[in-house]
Every structure is written in C-alpha cells, then in structure tokens.
Short mmCIF file of C-alpha atoms in Angstrom, two decimals:
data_model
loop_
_atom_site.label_atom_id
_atom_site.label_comp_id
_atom_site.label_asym_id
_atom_site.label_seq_id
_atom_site.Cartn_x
_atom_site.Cartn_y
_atom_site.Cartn_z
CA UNK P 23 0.00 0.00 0.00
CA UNK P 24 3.01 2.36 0.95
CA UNK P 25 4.54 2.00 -2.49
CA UNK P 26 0.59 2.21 -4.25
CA UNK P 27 0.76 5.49 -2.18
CA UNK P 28 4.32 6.33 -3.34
CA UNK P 29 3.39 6.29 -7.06
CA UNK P 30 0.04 7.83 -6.98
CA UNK P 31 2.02 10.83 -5.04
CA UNK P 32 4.73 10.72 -7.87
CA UNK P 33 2.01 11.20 -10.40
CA UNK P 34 0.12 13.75 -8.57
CA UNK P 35 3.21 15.76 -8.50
CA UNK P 36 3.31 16.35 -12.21
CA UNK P 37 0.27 18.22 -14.59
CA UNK P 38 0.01 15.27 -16.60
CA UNK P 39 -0.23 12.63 -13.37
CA UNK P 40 -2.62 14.94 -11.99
CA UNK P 41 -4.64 14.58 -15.03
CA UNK P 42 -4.47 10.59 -15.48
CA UNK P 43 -5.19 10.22 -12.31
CA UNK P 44 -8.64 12.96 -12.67
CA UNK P 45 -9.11 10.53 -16.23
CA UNK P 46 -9.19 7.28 -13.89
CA UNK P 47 -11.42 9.38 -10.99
CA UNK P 48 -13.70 9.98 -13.89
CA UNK P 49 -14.47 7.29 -15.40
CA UNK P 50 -14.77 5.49 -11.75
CA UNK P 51 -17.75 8.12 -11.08
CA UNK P 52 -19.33 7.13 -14.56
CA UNK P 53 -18.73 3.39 -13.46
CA UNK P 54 -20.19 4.04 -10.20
CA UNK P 55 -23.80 6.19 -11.42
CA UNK P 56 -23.97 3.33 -14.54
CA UNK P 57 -24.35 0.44 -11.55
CA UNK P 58 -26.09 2.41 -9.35
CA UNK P 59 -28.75 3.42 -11.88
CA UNK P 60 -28.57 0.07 -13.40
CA UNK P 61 -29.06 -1.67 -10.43
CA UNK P 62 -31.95 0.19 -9.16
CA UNK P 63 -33.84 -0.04 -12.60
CA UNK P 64 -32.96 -4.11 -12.26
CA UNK P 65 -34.33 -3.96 -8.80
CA UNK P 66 -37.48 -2.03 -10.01
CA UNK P 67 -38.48 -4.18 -12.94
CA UNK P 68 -37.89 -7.19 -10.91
CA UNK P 69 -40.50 -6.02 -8.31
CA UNK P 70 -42.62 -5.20 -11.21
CA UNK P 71 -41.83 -8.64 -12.84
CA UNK P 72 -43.10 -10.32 -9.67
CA UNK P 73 -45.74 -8.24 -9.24
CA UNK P 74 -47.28 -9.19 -12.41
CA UNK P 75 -46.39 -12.49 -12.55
CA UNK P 76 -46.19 -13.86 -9.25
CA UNK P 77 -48.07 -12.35 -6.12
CA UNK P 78 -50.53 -10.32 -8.26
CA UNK P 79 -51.53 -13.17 -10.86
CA UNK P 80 -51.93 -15.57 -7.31
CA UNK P 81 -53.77 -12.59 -5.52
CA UNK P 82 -56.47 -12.13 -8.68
CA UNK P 83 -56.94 -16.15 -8.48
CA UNK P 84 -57.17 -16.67 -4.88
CA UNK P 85 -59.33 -13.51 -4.87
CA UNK P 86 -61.74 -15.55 -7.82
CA UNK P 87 -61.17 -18.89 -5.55
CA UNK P 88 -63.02 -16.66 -2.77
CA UNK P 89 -65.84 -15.72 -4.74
CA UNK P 90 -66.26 -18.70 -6.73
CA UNK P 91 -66.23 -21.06 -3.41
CA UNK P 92 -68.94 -18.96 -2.07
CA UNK P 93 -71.13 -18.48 -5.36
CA UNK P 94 -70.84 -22.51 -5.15
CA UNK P 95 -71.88 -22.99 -1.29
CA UNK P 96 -74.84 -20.28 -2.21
CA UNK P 97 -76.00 -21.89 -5.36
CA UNK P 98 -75.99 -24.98 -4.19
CA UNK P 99 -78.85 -23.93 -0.78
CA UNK P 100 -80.68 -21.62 -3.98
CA UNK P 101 -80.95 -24.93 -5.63
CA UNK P 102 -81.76 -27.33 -2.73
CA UNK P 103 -84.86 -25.29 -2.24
CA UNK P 104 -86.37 -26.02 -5.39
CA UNK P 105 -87.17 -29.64 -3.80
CA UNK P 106 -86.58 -32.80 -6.00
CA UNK P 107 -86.20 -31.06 -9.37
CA UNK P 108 -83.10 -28.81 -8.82
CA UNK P 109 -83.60 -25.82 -11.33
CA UNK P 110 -81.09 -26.94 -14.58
CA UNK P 111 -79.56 -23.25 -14.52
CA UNK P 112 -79.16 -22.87 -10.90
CA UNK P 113 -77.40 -26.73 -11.27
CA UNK P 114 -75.27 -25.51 -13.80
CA UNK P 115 -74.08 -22.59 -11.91
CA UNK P 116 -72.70 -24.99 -9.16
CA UNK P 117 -70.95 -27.06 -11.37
CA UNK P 118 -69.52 -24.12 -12.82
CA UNK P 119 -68.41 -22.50 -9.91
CA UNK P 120 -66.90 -25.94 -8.67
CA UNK P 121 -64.79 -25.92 -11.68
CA UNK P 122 -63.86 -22.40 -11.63
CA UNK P 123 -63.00 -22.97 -8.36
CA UNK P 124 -60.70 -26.48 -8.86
CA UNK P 125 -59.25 -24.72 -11.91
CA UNK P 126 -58.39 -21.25 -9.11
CA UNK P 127 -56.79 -24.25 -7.04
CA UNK P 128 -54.15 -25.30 -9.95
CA UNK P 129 -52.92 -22.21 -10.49
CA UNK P 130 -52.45 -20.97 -7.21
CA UNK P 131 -50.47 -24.24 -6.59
CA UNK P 132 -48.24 -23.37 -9.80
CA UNK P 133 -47.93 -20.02 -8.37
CA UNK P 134 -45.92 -21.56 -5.34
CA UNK P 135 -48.34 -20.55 -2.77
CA UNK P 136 -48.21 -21.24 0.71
CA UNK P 137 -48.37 -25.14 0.85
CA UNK P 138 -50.55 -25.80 4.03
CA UNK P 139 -53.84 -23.77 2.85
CA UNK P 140 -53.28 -25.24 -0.73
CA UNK P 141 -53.39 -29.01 1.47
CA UNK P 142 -56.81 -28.17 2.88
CA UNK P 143 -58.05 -27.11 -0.06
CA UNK P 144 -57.07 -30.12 -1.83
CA UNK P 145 -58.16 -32.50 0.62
CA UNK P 146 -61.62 -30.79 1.55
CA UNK P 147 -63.27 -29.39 -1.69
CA UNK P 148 -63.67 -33.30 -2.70
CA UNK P 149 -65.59 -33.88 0.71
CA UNK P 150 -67.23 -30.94 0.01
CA UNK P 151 -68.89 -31.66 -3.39
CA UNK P 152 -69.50 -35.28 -1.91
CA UNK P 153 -71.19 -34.05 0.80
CA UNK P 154 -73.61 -31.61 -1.56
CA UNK P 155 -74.04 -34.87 -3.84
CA UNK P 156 -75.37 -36.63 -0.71
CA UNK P 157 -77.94 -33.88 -0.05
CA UNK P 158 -79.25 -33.43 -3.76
CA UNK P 159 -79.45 -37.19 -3.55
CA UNK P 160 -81.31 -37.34 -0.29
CA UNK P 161 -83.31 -34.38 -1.45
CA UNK P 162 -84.09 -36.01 -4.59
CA UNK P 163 -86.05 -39.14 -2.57
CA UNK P 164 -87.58 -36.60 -0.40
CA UNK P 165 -85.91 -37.57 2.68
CA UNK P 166 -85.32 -35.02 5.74
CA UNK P 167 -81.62 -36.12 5.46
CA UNK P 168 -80.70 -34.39 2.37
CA UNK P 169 -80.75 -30.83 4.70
CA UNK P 170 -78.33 -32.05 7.11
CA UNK P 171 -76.08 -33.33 4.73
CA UNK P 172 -76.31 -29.76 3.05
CA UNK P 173 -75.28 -28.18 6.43
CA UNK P 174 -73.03 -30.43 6.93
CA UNK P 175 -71.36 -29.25 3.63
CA UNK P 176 -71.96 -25.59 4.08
CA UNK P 177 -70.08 -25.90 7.70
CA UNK P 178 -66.98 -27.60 6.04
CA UNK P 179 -66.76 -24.76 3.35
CA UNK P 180 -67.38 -22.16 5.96
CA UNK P 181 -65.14 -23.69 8.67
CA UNK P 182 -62.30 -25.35 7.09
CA UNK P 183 -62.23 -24.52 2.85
CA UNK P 184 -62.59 -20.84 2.99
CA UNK P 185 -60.41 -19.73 5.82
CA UNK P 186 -58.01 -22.01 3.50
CA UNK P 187 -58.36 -19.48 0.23
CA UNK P 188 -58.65 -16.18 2.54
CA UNK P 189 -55.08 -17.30 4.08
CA UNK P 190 -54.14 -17.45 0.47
CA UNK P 191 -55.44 -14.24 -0.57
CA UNK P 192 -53.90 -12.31 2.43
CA UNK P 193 -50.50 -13.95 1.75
CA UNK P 194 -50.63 -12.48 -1.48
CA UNK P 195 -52.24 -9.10 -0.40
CA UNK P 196 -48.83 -8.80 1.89
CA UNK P 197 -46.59 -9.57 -1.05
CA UNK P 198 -48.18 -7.11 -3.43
CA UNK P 199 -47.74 -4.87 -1.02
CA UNK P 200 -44.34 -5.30 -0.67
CA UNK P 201 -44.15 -5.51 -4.24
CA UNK P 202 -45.56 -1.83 -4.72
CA UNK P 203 -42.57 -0.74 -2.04
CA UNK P 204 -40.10 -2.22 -3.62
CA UNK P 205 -41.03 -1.10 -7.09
CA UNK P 206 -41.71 2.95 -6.40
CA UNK P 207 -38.71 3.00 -3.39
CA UNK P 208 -37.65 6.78 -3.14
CA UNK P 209 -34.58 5.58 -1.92
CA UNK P 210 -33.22 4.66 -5.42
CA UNK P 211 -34.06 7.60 -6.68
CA UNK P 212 -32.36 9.63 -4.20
CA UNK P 213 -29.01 7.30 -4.62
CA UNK P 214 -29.34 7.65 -8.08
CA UNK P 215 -29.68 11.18 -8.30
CA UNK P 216 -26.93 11.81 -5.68
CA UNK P 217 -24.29 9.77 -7.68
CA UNK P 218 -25.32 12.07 -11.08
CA UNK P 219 -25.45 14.88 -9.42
CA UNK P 220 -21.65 14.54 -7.97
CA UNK P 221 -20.57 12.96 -11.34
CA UNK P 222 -22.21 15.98 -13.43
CA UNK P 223 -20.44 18.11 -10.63
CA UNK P 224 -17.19 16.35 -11.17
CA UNK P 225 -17.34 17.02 -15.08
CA UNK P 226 -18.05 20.35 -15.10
CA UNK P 227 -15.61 21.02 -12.24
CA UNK P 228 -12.83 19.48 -14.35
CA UNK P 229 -13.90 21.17 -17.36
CA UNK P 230 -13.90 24.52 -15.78
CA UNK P 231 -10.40 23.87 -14.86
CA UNK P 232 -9.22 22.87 -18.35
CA UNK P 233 -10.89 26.03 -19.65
CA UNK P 234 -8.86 28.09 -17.72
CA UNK P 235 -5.60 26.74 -17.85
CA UNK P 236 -5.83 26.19 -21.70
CA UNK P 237 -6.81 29.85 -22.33
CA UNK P 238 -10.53 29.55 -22.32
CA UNK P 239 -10.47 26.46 -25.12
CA UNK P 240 -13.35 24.46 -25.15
CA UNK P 241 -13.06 20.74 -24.66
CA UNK P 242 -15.53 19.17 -27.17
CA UNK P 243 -15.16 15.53 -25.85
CA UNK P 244 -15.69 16.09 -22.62
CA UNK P 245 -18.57 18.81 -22.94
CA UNK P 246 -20.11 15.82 -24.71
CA UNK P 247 -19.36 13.54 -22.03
CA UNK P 248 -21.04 15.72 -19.45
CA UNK P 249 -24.16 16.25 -21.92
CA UNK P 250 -23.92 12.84 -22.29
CA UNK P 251 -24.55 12.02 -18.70
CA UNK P 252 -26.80 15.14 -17.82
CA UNK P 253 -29.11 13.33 -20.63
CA UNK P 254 -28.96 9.82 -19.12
CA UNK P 255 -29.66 10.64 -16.01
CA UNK P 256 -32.59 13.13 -16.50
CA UNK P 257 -34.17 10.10 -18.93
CA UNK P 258 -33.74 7.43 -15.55
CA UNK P 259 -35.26 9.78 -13.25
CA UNK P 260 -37.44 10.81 -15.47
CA UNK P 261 -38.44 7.01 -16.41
CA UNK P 262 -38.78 6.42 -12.62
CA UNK P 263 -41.11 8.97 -11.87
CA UNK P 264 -42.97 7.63 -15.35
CA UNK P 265 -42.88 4.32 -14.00
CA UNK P 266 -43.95 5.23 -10.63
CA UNK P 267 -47.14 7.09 -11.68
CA UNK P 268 -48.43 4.41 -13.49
CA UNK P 269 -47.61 2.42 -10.36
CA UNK P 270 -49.95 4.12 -8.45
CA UNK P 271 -52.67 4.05 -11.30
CA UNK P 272 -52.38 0.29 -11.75
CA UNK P 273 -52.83 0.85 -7.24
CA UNK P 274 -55.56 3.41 -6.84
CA UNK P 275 -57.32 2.52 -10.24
CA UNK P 276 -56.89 -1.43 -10.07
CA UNK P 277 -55.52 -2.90 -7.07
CA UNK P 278 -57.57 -1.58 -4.53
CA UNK P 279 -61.08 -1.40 -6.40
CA UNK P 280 -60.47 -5.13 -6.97
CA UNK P 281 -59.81 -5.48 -3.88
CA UNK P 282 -62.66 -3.69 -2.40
CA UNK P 283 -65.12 -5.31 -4.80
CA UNK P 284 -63.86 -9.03 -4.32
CA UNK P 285 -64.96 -8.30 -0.28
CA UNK P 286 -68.44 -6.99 -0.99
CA UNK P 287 -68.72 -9.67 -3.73
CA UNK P 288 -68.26 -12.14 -0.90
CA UNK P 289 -70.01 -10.62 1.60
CA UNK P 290 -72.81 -10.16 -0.58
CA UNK P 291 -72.62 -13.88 -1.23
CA UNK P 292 -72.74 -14.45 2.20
CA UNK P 293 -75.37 -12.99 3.07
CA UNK P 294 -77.38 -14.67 0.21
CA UNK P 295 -75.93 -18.42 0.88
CA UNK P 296 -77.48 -17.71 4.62
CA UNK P 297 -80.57 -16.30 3.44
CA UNK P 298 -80.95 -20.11 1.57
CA UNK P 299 -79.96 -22.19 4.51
CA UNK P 300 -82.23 -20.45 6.92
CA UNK P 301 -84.83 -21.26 4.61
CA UNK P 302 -83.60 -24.90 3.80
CA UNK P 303 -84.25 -24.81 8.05
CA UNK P 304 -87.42 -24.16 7.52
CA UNK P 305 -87.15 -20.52 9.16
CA UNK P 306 -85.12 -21.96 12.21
CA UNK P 307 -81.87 -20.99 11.37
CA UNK P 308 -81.54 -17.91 13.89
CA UNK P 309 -77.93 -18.16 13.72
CA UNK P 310 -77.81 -17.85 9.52
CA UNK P 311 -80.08 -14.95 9.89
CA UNK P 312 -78.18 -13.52 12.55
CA UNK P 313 -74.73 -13.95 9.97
CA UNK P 314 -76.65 -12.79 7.18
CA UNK P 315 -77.27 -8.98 9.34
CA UNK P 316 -73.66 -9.38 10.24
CA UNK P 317 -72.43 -9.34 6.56
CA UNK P 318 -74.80 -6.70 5.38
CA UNK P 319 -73.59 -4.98 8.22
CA UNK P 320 -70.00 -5.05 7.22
CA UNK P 321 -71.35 -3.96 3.40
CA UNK P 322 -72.63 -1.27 5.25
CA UNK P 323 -76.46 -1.62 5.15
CA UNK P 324 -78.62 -2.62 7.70
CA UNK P 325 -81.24 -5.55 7.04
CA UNK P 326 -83.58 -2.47 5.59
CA UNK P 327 -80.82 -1.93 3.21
CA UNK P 328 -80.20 1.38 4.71
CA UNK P 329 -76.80 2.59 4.96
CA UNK P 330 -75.37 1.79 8.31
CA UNK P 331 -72.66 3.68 8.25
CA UNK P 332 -68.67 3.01 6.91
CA UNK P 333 -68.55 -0.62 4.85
CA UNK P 334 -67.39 -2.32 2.18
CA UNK P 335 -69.97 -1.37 -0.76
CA UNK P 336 -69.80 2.17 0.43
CA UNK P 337 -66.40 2.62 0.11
CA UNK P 338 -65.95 0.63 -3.21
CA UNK P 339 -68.71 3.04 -4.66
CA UNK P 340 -66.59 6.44 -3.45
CA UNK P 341 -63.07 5.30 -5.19
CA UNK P 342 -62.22 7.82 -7.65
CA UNK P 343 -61.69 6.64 -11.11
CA UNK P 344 -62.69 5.68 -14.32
CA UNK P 345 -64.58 2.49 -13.34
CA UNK P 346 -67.22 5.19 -10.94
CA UNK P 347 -70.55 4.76 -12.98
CA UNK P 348 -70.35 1.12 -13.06
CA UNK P 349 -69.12 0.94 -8.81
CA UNK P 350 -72.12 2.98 -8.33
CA UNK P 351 -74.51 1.13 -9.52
CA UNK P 352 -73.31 -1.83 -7.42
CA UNK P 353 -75.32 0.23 -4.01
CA UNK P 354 -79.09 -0.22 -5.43
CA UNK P 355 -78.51 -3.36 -7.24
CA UNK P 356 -77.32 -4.23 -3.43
CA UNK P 357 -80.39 -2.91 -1.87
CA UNK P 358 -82.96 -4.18 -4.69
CA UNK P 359 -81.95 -7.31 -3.49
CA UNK P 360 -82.28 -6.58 0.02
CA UNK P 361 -85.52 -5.67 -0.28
CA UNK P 362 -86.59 -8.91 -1.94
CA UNK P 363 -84.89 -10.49 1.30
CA UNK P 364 -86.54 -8.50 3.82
CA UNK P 365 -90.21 -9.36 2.01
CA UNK P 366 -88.97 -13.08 2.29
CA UNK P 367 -88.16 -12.60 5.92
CA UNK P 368 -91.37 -10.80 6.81
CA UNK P 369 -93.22 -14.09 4.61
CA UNK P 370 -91.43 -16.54 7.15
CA UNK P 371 -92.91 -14.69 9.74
CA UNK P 372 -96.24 -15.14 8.45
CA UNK P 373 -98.68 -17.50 9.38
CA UNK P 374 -98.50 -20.03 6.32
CA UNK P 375 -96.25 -17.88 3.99
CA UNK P 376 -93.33 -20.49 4.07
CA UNK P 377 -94.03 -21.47 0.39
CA UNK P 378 -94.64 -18.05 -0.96
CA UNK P 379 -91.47 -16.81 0.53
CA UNK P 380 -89.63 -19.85 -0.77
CA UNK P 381 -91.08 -18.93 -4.30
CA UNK P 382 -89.89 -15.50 -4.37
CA UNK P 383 -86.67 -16.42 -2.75
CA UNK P 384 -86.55 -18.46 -6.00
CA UNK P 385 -87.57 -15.81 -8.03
CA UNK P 386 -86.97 -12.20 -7.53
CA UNK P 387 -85.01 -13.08 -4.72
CA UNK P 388 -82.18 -15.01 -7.25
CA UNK P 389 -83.15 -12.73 -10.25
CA UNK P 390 -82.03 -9.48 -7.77
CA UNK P 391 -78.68 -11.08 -6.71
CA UNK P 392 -77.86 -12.02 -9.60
CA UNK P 393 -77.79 -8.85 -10.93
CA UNK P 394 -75.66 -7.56 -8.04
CA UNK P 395 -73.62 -10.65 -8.13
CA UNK P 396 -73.35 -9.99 -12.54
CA UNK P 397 -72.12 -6.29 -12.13
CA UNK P 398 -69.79 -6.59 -9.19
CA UNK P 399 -67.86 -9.50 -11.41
CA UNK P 400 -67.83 -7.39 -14.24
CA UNK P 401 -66.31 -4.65 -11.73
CA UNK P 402 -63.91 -7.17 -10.88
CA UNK P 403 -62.92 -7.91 -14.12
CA UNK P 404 -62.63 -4.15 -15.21
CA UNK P 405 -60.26 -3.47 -11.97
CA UNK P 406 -58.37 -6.59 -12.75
CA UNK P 407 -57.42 -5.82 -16.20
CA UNK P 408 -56.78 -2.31 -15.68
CA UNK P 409 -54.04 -3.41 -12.38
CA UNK P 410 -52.28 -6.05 -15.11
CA UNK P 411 -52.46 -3.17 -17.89
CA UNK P 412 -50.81 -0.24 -15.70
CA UNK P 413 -48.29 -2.81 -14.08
CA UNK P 414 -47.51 -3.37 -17.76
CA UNK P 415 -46.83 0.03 -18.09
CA UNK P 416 -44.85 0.66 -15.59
CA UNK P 417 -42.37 -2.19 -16.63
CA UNK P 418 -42.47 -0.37 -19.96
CA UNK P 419 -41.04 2.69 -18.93
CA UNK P 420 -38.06 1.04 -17.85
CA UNK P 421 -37.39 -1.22 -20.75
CA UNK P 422 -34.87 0.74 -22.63
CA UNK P 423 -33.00 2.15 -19.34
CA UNK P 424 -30.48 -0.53 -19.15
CA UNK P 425 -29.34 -0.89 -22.61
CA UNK P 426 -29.53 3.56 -23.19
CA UNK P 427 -27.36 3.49 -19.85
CA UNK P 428 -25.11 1.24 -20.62
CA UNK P 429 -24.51 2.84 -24.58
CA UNK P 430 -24.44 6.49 -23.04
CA UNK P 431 -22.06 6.16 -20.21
CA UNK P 432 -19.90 3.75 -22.17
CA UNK P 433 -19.71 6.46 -24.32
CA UNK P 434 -19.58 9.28 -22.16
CA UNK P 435 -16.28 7.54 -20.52
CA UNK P 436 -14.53 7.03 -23.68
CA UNK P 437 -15.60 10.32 -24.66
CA UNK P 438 -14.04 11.73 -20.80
CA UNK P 439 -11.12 9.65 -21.20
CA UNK P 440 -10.20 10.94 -25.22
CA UNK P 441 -10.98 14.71 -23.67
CA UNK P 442 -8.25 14.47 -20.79
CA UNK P 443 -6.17 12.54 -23.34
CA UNK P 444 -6.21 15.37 -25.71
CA UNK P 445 -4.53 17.94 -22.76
CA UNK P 446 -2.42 15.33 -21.76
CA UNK P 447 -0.76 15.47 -25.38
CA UNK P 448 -0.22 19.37 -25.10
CA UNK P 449 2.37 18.78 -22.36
CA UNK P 450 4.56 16.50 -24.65
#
C-alpha cells in the first residue's frame, strides 16, 4: 500500500499525473452512477416482474377462488330449495363454480403458494362436493336427510375450505404490497440522483479547470461527455417517476377497487348463501339470519338496506376513477336485493307464507342477486385488467433504461477519457 501510495504521489506531483489520475477518478464516477442506476432499474423491474407475474396473478386467483367457493356454497342452498327437481340453470351454476374454483386451485399451486392452505383445499373441496351430492341425492327421494347433509357441507366450506383461500389471498395481499414498495422506493431515486449529481459536478468542475488553464479552449469531448450524462440521467429519473405514476394508477385505479369489490362480492354472497340455509331450516336458522345482518352490516347496510354507516360497498362506490358509474350502480342493485330479502323474511314470519317466501326467494329473490352478483364480477374484471395493464406500463417505462445506460455512459467515458487525453498530449 506504501509504495501504491508512493506512485500515486509521484504522479500527482506532475500536470500530466494529476490529469491521469482525474481521467481514472472519472471514469470510476461514470462506473459508479452506470451500476447504481442500473441496479436500481434491475431492482425495479424485478418487483414489477413479480408483481405481475407472481403475487398479483396468485392474488387475482385466490381472490376468484373466494368468490367462486362462495357463489358454489350459495348456489348450491338456492338450488336445494327447489325440492326434488333442482332448477337446470341454478345446477349448472354450481358445477360451474366448482370448476372455476378447482381450476383457481391449480394455479395458485403453480404459483408456489403457501403449501398448508393449498393441502386443505385439496383434501376438503372433494368432501365438500361429496357431501352436496349426498344432499341433492337425499333431497331427490324426499328424505329429511338431504338438509343435514347440506349443512353439513356448508359448515366444512365455511369452517375449514374458505379460511383455506382467505389465508391465500392475504398472503398475497402482503406480497403485493411489498411488491408496490419495492417497485416505487424513493430511496433509489435519491441514490441515483446523488451519484449524477456529484458525477455531473465532477465534469463540469474538471472542465472549468481545463478552460482556464488552456486559455478559455473548449473541450468538445468532454462537454459531450457531461451532456452525455446530464441526458442519461434526467431520462432514468425521469423514467422512474414515469414508472412510478403508473404504479400508483395500476394501485388506486386497479388494485384496490379489486380489492374492495372481491370483499363486498363475498359478503354479498354471504349474506345470500345464509338467506338459503335459513330457509332450507325451515325458518329456524336464527344463527344464519343472525350472519346474514352481520355481513350486510360489514357492506354497510342494515337488514332495511339502509346505509349503516362506513362498509365495504360504500367505500368501493366512493373510489375515484374511471370504473365510478359502473361501482355505483353496485349500491341499489345491493339494496334491490335486500328488499326482496326483507319481504322473504317478513313471509317466514307469516302465518303459512313459508311457500310463498320460498317462491320468491326463488324468483326475484335469485333474479335481484344475480344482478348484483353480474355487475360486481364485471367490476372485478374491469379493476383486474386495468391493475395487469398499468403494471404493464410501468415495466415499460423502464425497458430501454439498461441498454440507453449502458450505450451512453460507455460512451460518455470514452468520450471523458479521449478529452483528458487530448490535454495530456499538449504537455509532450
């Protein structure tokens, strides 16, 4: 080190040492802001990368697993009321909800989920459909039997399947999260910026000194370096903040009203699954009705369909954005269905209405849900592809970054080098 120390001294003593040595300091700084603002555009896409392929695809099928796991347990009470003859349409919804849901479970376990939900899932939904088999089957001969098996099956799905997907959902919720942080992280930008500010600082520093010592003579190559670098690094901040914005469109206008509307989706089907096994009880199922409140409460509607206050639907419904017009119209498809469920309740409560209440249950009651249930999908779907579309984006705006870098500070250090070279030569 002493004799390192020596020679860098013995160099520094003379105007052309002095100069080789500002050459090598040089082209270290344009080393140093090339892997810094390589490393942090790496870092960004990657988070972007995983994002879109990893913990957001699992999050949007865990999310559908939720809904479509519910939608079955729901259909499949809607259906059992119907008696013997299950309704062919209300049959085929089950089946396709089933699949939906079986087909949610594959990907999530080629996603590399977390393996002990996946397990229950995998083990249960098979006792599950057996179970709902049983009761059609039982319900089919007329026999009593056919109900309990269908509580039975609602209590697994309740108790042990969908804990299972939400555990998979808010695994993924936490990663995206993460994701977002890692992806829009100030903290490069600032390192960045810091390292191209002192190596713009550097440049012009040296070239101010060349100017005056070689009687106010411009040096072209390294005025091009330093434009060079000044260009670079405005495009990568300038590509951050690009990529950051649509970061927190892909967020405010996907993300989070997909998230929001997958909850009151569920809740919604909820509260429509009890409605069916209180009457599959035969109006004795105090508890169901008593769940049923509970998730209209958390929508944020009493059983009047009256708002109640902060809850889900609300807040989907005040998110700013383009989707607005089709979130609002999510609250009265809500409450036209709540009002077909109060005027079933108040039927069970009448002397000898069972029947009628059952019929319009059947009827208006599954005709105004459906509606709900069609336009807060296709709210889902609208959030969904506009989160994968903006995510998109945002690894678009980085695209070019590494190879531009790489080119322009290449350049700009040949350019540095050639510049100091050129005063170097003067002294011979």
């Amino acid at each position: 080190m002493t004799a390192v120390a020596t020679g860098v001294r013995r160099r520094a003593a003379t105007p052309p040492g002095r100069l080789r040595l500002l050459s090598v300091l040089v082209v270290l700084a344009l080393v140093a802001l090339w892997v810094t603002a390589l490393g942090a555009t790496q870092t960004r896409r990657h988070a972007i990368d995983t994002l879109t392929k990893d913990s957001g695809a699992s999050f949007i099928a865990a999310q559908s697993l939720r809904a479509e796991l519910w939608a079955a347990d729901a259909t499949a009470a809607r259906a059992f009321l119907a008696g013997g003859v299950e309704p062919p349409g209300q049959r085929a919804a089950y089946a396709r909800s089933i699949a939906a849901a079986g087909d949610r479970v594959v990907d999530l376990a080629r996603a590399g989920g977390p393996r002990q939900p996946l397990a229950v899932l995998c083990a249960q939904l098979p006792v599950y459909t057996g179970l709902v088999e049983r009761a059609r089957a039982n319900n089919r001969l007329g026999l009593a039997v056919g109900g309990a098996y269908l509580r039975q099956a609602s209590a697994l799905m309740r108790d042990t399947i969908l804990p299972a997907a939400d555990a998979l959902a808010t695994a993924d919720a936490t990663d995206i999260d993460h994701g977002y942080r890692r992806a829009s992280s100030w903290h490069q930008v600032f390192l960045v910026g810091a390292v191209g500010a002192a190596t713009l600082a550097g440049l012009v520093a040296l070239q101010v000194r060349l100017f005056r010592r070689t009687h106010r003579i411009l040096n072209l190559p390294l005025l091009a370096a330093t434009a060079l670098t000044a260009i670079i690094l405005g495009l990568t901040l300038t590509a951050f903040g690009v990529e950051r914005g649509r970061l927190v469109e892909s967020r405010d206008h996907g993300y989070v009203p997909m998230t929001l509307t997958a909850q009151a989706r569920v809740l919604a089907l909820r509260a429509w699954g009890d409605e069916s096994l209180s009457l599959v009880a035969h109006g004795n199922g105090v508890e169901l009705d008593e769940d049923a409140r509970a998730a209209a409460a958390r929508l944020g509607y009493d059983d009047r369909g009256r708002r109640s206050g902060t809850g889900v639907l609300p807040a989907t419904v005040a998110l700013r954005g383009p989707d607005g017009p089709a979130r609002a119209a999510l609250e009265p498809a809500w409450r036209g269905y709540q009002a077909t469920s109060l005027r079933v309740g108040n039927l069970v409560s009448d002397v000898g209405g069972f029947q009628q209440a059952v019929a319009v249950a059947l009827g208006e009651g599954t005709t105004s849900f459906t509606r709900f249930d069609d336009a807060s999908e296709a709210v889902f779907t609208t959030s969904r592809t506009r989160f994968e579309a903006r995510l998109s984006a945002a690894g678009e705006a980085l695209n070019r970054l590494p190879l531009g870098a790489t080119v322009a500070l290449g350049l700009a250090a040949a350019l540095a080098f050639v510049g100091i070279q050129l005063r170097i030569n003067d002294y011979r």
